[in-house]
Tab-separated table of C-alpha atoms in Angstrom:
chain	number	residue	atom	x	y	z
G	90	MET	CA	10.250	-7.405	-41.830
G	91	PRO	CA	9.564	-5.360	-38.661
G	92	SER	CA	8.971	-7.260	-35.447
G	93	GLN	CA	5.392	-7.367	-34.230
G	94	ARG	CA	4.437	-5.886	-30.912
G	95	PRO	CA	3.468	-8.753	-28.573
G	96	SER	CA	-0.170	-8.797	-27.534
G	97	ASP	CA	-1.201	-8.159	-23.943
G	98	ARG	CA	-2.289	-11.785	-23.698
G	99	VAL	CA	1.199	-12.982	-24.706
G	100	LEU	CA	2.886	-10.550	-22.306
G	101	ILE	CA	0.647	-11.626	-19.419
G	102	ALA	CA	1.395	-15.273	-20.097
G	103	ARG	CA	5.102	-14.440	-20.005
G	104	VAL	CA	4.706	-12.505	-16.744
G	105	LEU	CA	2.880	-15.444	-15.171
G	106	ALA	CA	5.773	-17.621	-16.344
G	107	GLY	CA	8.169	-15.357	-14.414
G	108	LYS	CA	9.519	-12.991	-17.087
G	109	ALA	CA	9.864	-9.592	-15.411
G	110	SER	CA	10.769	-7.845	-18.668
G	111	SER	CA	7.273	-8.586	-19.988
G	112	PHE	CA	5.767	-6.879	-16.946
G	113	ALA	CA	7.935	-3.832	-17.605
G	114	THR	CA	6.629	-3.788	-21.187
G	115	LEU	CA	3.025	-3.844	-19.941
G	116	MET	CA	3.780	-1.022	-17.529
G	117	ARG	CA	5.393	1.132	-20.216
G	118	ARG	CA	2.445	0.448	-22.472
G	119	TYR	CA	-0.262	1.509	-20.003
G	120	GLU	CA	1.163	3.461	-17.063
G	121	ALA	CA	0.475	6.928	-18.502
G	122	GLU	CA	-3.122	6.094	-19.459
G	123	LEU	CA	-3.808	4.468	-16.092
G	124	LEU	CA	-2.400	7.431	-14.186
G	125	ALA	CA	-4.418	9.882	-16.303
G	126	HIS	CA	-7.594	7.880	-15.640
G	127	VAL	CA	-7.038	7.856	-11.878
G	128	GLN	CA	-5.999	11.500	-11.755
G	129	ARG	CA	-9.203	12.540	-13.574
G	130	GLN	CA	-11.194	10.875	-10.809
G	131	LEU	CA	-9.188	11.993	-7.797
G	132	ARG	CA	-7.965	15.388	-9.024
G	133	ASN	CA	-4.900	14.875	-6.867
G	134	ARG	CA	-1.627	13.809	-8.472
G	135	GLN	CA	-0.083	12.279	-5.333
G	136	GLN	CA	-3.153	10.201	-4.506
G	137	ALA	CA	-3.462	9.179	-8.164
G	138	GLU	CA	0.158	8.007	-8.173
G	139	GLU	CA	-0.456	5.990	-4.991
G	140	VAL	CA	-3.502	4.255	-6.474
G	141	ALA	CA	-1.727	3.570	-9.779
G	142	ALA	CA	1.285	2.209	-7.884
G	143	TRP	CA	-1.021	-0.065	-5.890
G	144	VAL	CA	-2.514	-1.422	-9.125
G	145	TRP	CA	0.923	-2.194	-10.577
G	146	GLU	CA	2.172	-3.669	-7.291
G	147	SER	CA	-0.884	-5.917	-7.016
G	148	LEU	CA	-0.160	-7.216	-10.511
G	149	ALA	CA	3.589	-7.559	-9.974
G	150	MET	CA	3.386	-9.868	-6.976
G	151	PRO	CA	4.611	-13.393	-7.676
G	152	ASN	CA	1.681	-15.578	-8.708
G	153	SER	CA	-0.550	-12.492	-8.718
G	154	SER	CA	-4.160	-13.517	-8.372
G	155	GLN	CA	-5.125	-10.153	-9.884
G	156	LEU	CA	-3.161	-10.917	-13.018
G	157	LYS	CA	-4.553	-14.447	-13.174
G	158	LYS	CA	-8.092	-13.024	-12.979
G	159	PHE	CA	-7.640	-11.019	-16.173
G	160	ASP	CA	-9.917	-12.430	-18.878
G	161	PRO	CA	-9.243	-10.998	-22.354
G	162	ALA	CA	-12.641	-12.268	-23.483
G	163	ARG	CA	-14.352	-9.862	-21.060
G	164	ALA	CA	-12.237	-6.704	-21.473
G	165	ASP	CA	-8.965	-5.407	-22.808
G	166	PHE	CA	-6.065	-5.021	-20.384
G	167	LEU	CA	-6.348	-1.223	-20.062
G	168	THR	CA	-10.005	-1.568	-19.095
G	169	TYR	CA	-9.022	-4.189	-16.514
G	170	LEU	CA	-6.384	-1.833	-15.080
G	171	LYS	CA	-8.967	0.942	-14.826
G	172	LEU	CA	-11.405	-1.409	-13.088
G	173	LEU	CA	-8.750	-2.348	-10.529
G	174	ALA	CA	-7.987	1.332	-9.941
G	175	ASP	CA	-11.678	2.205	-9.624
G	176	SER	CA	-12.126	-0.577	-7.098
G	177	ARG	CA	-9.162	0.722	-5.100
G	178	ILE	CA	-10.527	4.277	-5.148
G	179	ARG	CA	-13.903	3.064	-3.857
G	180	GLN	CA	-12.164	1.061	-1.118
G	181	ASN	CA	-10.127	4.099	-0.091
G	182	ARG	CA	-13.242	6.249	0.058
G	183	ARG	CA	-15.000	3.664	2.240
G	184	ASN	CA	-11.963	3.567	4.542
G	185	VAL	CA	-11.994	7.361	4.838
G	186	GLN	CA	-15.709	7.287	5.690
G	187	LYS	CA	-15.108	4.633	8.359
G	188	ARG	CA	-12.369	6.743	9.939
G	189	LYS	CA	-14.700	9.720	10.171
G	190	HIS	CA	-16.715	7.533	12.545
G	191	PRO	CA	-13.988	5.309	14.032
G	192	GLU	CA	-14.703	2.114	15.828
G	193	PRO	CA	-13.598	1.852	19.459
G	194	GLY	CA	-9.873	1.103	19.542
G	195	ALA	CA	-9.353	2.083	15.894
G	196	LEU	CA	-5.905	3.180	14.763
G	197	PRO	CA	-5.536	7.002	14.737
G	198	ASP	CA	-5.083	8.725	11.363
G	199	SER	CA	-1.745	10.281	12.222
G	200	PHE	CA	1.035	10.208	14.756
G	201	GLU	CA	0.107	13.733	15.799
G	202	ASP	CA	-3.460	12.624	16.593
G	203	ALA	CA	-2.144	9.759	18.677
G	204	HIS	CA	0.686	11.717	20.294
G	205	ALA	CA	-1.250	13.242	23.187
G	206	ALA	CA	-3.016	10.042	24.230
G	207	ASN	CA	-0.259	7.623	23.242
G	208	PRO	CA	2.295	6.366	25.776
G	209	LEU	CA	4.708	5.943	22.858
G	210	ALA	CA	4.868	9.636	22.031
G	211	ASP	CA	8.372	9.960	23.485
G	212	LEU	CA	9.735	6.787	21.907
G	213	LEU	CA	11.045	8.044	18.607
G	214	ASP	CA	14.699	7.780	19.537
G	215	ALA	CA	16.914	5.735	17.233
G	216	GLU	CA	17.970	3.192	19.885
G	217	PHE	CA	14.366	2.292	20.673
G	218	MET	CA	13.516	2.015	16.979
G	219	GLU	CA	16.462	-0.334	16.394
G	220	ARG	CA	15.333	-2.615	19.208
G	221	LEU	CA	11.769	-2.521	17.929
G	222	GLN	CA	12.868	-3.485	14.404
G	223	ALA	CA	14.687	-6.514	15.841
G	224	ARG	CA	11.308	-7.828	17.082
G	225	LEU	CA	9.370	-7.403	13.858
G	226	THR	CA	8.438	-10.218	11.496
G	227	PRO	CA	9.741	-9.898	7.917
G	228	PRO	CA	6.446	-8.430	6.562
G	229	GLU	CA	6.249	-5.990	9.476
G	230	LEU	CA	9.878	-4.988	9.004
G	231	GLN	CA	9.405	-4.481	5.274
G	232	PHE	CA	6.353	-2.281	5.928
G	233	PHE	CA	8.191	-0.421	8.701
G	234	ARG	CA	11.098	0.401	6.385
G	235	GLN	CA	8.978	1.033	3.297
G	236	GLU	CA	6.798	3.531	5.129
G	237	ARG	CA	9.892	4.976	6.875
G	238	LEU	CA	8.166	4.687	10.242
G	239	HIS	CA	11.562	4.850	11.938
G	240	GLU	CA	11.944	8.406	10.564
G	241	ARG	CA	8.382	9.702	10.603
G	242	GLY	CA	7.053	8.096	13.756
G	243	LEU	CA	5.198	4.927	14.614
G	244	LEU	CA	1.930	6.159	13.178
G	245	THR	CA	1.518	8.154	9.997
G	246	HIS	CA	-1.372	9.383	7.901
G	247	VAL	CA	-3.152	6.210	6.765
G	248	ASP	CA	-6.005	7.404	4.522
G	249	PHE	CA	-4.805	5.295	1.630
G	250	LEU	CA	-3.432	2.248	3.391
G	251	PRO	CA	-5.135	-1.022	2.597
G	252	ALA	CA	-6.507	-3.053	5.472
G	253	TYR	CA	-3.559	-5.463	5.600
G	254	GLN	CA	-1.122	-2.536	5.984
G	255	ARG	CA	-3.261	-1.014	8.733
G	256	LYS	CA	-3.072	-4.382	10.504
G	257	LEU	CA	0.712	-4.375	10.116
G	258	ALA	CA	0.822	-0.884	11.626
G	259	GLU	CA	-1.355	-2.035	14.523
G	260	ARG	CA	0.904	-5.053	15.182
G	261	ILE	CA	3.991	-2.835	15.094
G	262	LEU	CA	2.360	-0.444	17.542
G	263	LYS	CA	1.468	-3.307	19.913
G	264	LYS	CA	5.058	-4.555	19.831
G	265	ALA	CA	6.322	-1.043	20.497
G	266	MET	CA	3.991	-0.711	23.470
G	267	GLN	CA	5.171	-4.082	24.803
G	268	LEU	CA	8.808	-3.045	24.411
G	269	ARG	CA	8.075	0.225	26.200
G	270	LYS	CA	6.444	-1.692	29.026
G	271	GLU	CA	9.469	-4.019	29.284
G	272	ASP	CA	11.700	-0.951	29.481
G	273	GLY	CA	9.844	-0.082	32.667
G	274	GLY	CA	8.248	2.985	31.150
G	275	GLY	CA	4.643	1.881	31.304
G	276	VAL	CA	2.144	4.534	30.365
G	277	GLY	CA	3.549	7.367	32.411
G	278	GLY	CA	7.117	7.592	31.050
G	279	LYS	CA	10.543	6.100	31.799
């Protein structure tokens, strides 16, 4: 007798109980369809991959509230994934619109945009970055390393960063400016 394929409901219950292999099964089951759905909307493979990755990451977090919110009585799991992706796409579009008309003191879109007006433009040396990393909290450090800010610069293109990551970037920038000030560089240089 062939083994039955576990239902999404069973897999989700296992994931919520801490079984990572069940999450991998859900991903294998739906990742291609989710990516195709997002790519049809965005018409950009890289952006589609970023949105799809965000959906999976939001579900993979320990005690994921997104996963707990799934109600099989309201929709199947693929539909729920698409709804999460659609929500993320709308949020990204709103963020892009806001940056077209930035608020005073808003974070620049790229390091290049900030370079001319930023006192940190000359601070991309490895020694400074090492000292900066020593001051970061664990979430800031994880974001710093994940986004490879130590290689690409303190600010990078942030069109698709969620608000909490933008806040992390802002906190990192403030700490870098403080470190620069302590080095005696101030705004004008060393």
